[in-house]
Coordinates of C-alpha atoms in Angstrom, one line a residue:
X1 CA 3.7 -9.1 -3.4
X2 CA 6.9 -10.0 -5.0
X3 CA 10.5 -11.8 -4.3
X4 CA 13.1 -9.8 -2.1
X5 CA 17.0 -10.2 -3.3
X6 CA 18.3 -12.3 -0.6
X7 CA 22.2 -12.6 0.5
X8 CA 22.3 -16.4 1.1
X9 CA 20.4 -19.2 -0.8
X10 CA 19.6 -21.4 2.7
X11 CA 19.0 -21.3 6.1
X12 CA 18.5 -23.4 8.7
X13 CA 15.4 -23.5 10.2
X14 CA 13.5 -22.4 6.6
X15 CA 10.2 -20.2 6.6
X16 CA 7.0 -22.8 7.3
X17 CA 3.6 -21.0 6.9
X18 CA 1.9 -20.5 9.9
X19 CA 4.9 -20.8 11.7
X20 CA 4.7 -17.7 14.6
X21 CA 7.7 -15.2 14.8
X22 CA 8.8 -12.1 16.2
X23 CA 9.7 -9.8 13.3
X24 CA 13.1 -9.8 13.8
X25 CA 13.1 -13.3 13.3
X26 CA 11.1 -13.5 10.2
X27 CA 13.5 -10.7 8.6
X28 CA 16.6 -12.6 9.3
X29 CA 15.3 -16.2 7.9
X30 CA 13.2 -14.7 5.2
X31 CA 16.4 -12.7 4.1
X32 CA 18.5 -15.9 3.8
X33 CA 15.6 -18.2 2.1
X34 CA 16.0 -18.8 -1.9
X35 CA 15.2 -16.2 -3.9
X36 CA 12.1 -18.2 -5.4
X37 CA 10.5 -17.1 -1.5
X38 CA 7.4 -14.8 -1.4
X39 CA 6.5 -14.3 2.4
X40 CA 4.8 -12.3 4.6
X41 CA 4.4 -11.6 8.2
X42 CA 1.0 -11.0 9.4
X43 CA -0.2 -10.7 12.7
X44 CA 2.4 -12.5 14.0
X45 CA 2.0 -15.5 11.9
X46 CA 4.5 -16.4 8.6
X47 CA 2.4 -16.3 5.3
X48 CA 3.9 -17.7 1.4
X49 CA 1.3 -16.9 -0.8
X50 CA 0.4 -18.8 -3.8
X51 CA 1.4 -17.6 -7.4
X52 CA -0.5 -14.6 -8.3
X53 CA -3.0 -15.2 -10.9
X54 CA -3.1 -13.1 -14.7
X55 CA -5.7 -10.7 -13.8
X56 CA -3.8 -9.9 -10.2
X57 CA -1.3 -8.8 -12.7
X58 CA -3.1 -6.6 -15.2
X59 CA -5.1 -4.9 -12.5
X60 CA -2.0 -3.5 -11.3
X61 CA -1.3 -2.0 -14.2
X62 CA -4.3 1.2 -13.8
X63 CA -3.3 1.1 -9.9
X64 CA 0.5 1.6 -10.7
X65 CA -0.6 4.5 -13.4
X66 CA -3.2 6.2 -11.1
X67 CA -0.7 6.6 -8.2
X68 CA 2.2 7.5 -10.9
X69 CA 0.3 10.0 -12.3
X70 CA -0.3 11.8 -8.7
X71 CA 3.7 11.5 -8.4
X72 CA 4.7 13.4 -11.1
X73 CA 2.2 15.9 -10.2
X74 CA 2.9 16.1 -6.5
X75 CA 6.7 16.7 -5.1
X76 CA 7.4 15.1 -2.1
X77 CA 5.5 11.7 -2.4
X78 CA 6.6 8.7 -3.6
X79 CA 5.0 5.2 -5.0
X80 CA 6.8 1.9 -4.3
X81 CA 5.5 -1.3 -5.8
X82 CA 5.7 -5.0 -3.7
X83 CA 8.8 -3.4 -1.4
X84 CA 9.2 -5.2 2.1
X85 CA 7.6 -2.9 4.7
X86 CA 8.8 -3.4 8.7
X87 CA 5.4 -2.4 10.0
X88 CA 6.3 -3.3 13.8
X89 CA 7.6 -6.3 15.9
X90 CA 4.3 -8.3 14.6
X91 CA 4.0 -7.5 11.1
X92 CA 6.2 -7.5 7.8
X93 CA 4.1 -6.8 4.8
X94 CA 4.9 -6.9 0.6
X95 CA 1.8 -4.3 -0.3
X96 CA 1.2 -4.8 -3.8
X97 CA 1.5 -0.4 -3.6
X98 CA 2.0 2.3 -1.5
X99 CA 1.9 6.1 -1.6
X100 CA 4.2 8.0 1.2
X101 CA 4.8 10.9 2.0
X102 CA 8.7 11.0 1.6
X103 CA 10.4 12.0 5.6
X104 CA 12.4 15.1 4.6
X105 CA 8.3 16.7 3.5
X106 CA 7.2 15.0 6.9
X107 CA 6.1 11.4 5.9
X108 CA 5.4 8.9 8.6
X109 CA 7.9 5.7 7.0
X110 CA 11.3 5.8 7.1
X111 CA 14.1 4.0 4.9
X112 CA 15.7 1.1 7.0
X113 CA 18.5 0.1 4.6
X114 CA 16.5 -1.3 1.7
X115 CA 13.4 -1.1 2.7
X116 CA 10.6 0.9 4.0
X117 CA 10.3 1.4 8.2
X118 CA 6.6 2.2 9.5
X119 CA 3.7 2.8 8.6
X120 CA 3.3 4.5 4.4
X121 CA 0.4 6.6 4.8
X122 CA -1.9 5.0 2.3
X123 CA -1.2 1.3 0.9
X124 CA -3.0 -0.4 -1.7
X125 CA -3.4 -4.4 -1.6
X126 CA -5.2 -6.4 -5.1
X127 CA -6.8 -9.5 -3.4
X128 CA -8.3 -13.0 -4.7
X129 CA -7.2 -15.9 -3.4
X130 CA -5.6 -13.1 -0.6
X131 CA -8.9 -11.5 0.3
X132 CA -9.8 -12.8 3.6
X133 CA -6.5 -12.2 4.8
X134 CA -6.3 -8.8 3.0
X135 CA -9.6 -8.1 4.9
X136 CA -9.0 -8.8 8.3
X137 CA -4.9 -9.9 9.4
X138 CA -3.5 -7.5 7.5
X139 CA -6.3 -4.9 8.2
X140 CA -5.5 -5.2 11.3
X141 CA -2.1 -4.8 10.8
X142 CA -2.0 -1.6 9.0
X143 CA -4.4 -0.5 11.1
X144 CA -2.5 -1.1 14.2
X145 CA 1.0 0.4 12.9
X146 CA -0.6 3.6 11.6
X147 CA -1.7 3.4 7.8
X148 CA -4.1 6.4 7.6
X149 CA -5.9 4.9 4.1
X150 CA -6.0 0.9 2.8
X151 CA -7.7 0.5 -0.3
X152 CA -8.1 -2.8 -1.4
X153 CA -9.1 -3.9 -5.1
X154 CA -10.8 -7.4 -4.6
X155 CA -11.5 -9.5 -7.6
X156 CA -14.2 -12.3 -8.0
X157 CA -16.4 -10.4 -7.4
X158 CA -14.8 -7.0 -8.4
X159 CA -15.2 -4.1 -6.2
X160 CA -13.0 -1.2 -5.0
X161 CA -12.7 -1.5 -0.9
X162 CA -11.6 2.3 0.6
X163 CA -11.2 2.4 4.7
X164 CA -9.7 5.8 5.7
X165 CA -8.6 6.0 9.2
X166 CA -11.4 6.9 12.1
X167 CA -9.5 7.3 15.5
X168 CA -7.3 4.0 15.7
X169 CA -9.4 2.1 13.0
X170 CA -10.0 1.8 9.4
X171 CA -13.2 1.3 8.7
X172 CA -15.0 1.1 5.0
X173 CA -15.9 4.7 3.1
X174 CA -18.5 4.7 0.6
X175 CA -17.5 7.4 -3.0
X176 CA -19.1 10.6 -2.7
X177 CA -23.1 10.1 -3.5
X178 CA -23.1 13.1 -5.5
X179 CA -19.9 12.4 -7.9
X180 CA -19.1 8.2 -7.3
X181 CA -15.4 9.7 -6.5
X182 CA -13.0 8.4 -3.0
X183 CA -10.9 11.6 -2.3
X184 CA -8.1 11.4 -0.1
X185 CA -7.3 12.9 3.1
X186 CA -3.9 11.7 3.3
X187 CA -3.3 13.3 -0.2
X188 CA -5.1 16.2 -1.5
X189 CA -6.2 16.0 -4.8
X190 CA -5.9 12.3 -5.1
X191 CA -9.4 11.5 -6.4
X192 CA -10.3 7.9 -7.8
X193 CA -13.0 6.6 -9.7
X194 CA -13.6 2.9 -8.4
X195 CA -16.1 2.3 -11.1
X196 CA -13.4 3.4 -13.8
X197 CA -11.1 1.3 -11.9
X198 CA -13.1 -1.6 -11.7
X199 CA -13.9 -1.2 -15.7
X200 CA -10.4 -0.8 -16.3
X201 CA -11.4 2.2 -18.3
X202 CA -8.0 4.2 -17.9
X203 CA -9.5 7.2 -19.7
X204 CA -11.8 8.0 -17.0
X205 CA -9.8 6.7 -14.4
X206 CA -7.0 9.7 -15.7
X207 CA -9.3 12.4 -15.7
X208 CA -11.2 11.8 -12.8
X209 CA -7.6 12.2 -11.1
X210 CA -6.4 15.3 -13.1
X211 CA -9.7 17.5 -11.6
X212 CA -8.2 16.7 -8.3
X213 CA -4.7 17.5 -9.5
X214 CA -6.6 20.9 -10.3
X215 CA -7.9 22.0 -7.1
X216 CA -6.9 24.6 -4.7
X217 CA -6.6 21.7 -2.3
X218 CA -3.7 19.9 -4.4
X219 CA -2.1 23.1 -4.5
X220 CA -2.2 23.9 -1.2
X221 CA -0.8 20.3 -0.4
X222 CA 2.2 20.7 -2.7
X223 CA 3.2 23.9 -1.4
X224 CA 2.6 22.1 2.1
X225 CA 4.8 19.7 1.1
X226 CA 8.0 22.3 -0.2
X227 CA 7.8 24.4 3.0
X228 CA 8.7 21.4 5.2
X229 CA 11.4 19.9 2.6
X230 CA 12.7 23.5 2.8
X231 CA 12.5 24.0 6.7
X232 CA 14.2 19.7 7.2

């Protein structure tokens, strides 16, 4: 999660944690709080994390790379990094990622002026001193607006956390047992390795990726993807 640009340096009343709002409410004072303020809106209730740690940093780093390197591959989707997200009246997250589908190829969010409108179809949160609210609140608050995958890479202990969408719930997915790999159903051809994730071994993490960029699956996808951009 980052800092949002905001338009005016005060407002009367300020954000409190654990205060509870209606979304529309958080948006307007969070908007108008210094631009120092990190916040959230979970479940109803008004979250301002703590400072996030060196190692919250650097294991964004092979996150930010792995859904990059789908990107340039795959036309039609699109990675934003910490970017305000109006999931519904009860929630307004800052996912530290997210992958959409873009809405002219048929993706589920929408842009609402500078920021991101419903649900992105896969989001990707890095929780420590976050975890049990990454776990549970916010799970249930991408679960509840529509997130088809959440995949959460938890440190202390570290350990790569897939739920994929069963009905209305995400629920935890074990890797393949013949290959270690999480493939996506949101996005074909979006494979991960969680142990070269984990490892921070980018090498692996890269080519476990490009075999998925290689199937007929990913390929199919794309050209999915360019008949509805063609027929918006």
């Amino acid at each position: 999660m980052s800092t949002v640009d905001r338009r005016s340096p005060a407002i009367t009343p300020p954000l409190v944690p654990g205060q509870r709002l209606g979304r529309a409410t958080f948006h307007a004072r969070y908007e108008a709080m210094p631009p120092s303020t990190r916040a959230e809106l979970i479940g109803g209730v008004v979250h301002m994390p703590s400072p996030l740690s060196y190692d919250h940093g650097d294991e964004n780093g092979p996150i930010v790379l792995w859904l990059m390197h789908y990107q340039r591959f795959t036309p039609g989707v699109r990675t934003s990094l910490n970017t305000s997200t109006l999931l519904d009246d009860q929630a307004e997250a800052q996912p530290d990622a997210s992958l959409r589908i873009l809405p002219e190829s048929g993706g589920r969010s929408r842009h609402e002026g500078p920021y991101i409108a419903g649900a992105p179809e896969l989001v990707v949160e890095i929780a420590r001193s976050s975890r049990r609210v990454d776990l549970d609140p916010k799970l249930r608050d991408y679960e509840r607006a529509g997130v088809l995958e959440y995949v959460v890479s938890a440190l202390g202990p570290d350990e790569l956390l897939w739920h994929a969408r069963r009905d209305d719930r995400l629920v935890l997915v074990a890797p393949d047992a013949a290959d270690g790999l999480h493939r996506s159903a949101a996005f074909r051809g979006l494979w991960l390795d969680p142990v070269a994730l984990v490892a921070g071994d980018l090498d692996a993490l890269v080519a476990a990726l490009d075999r998925g960029l290689a199937t007929d699956e990913h390929r199919a996808f794309v050209d999915l993807l360019a008949g509805r951009r063609d027929a918006h």
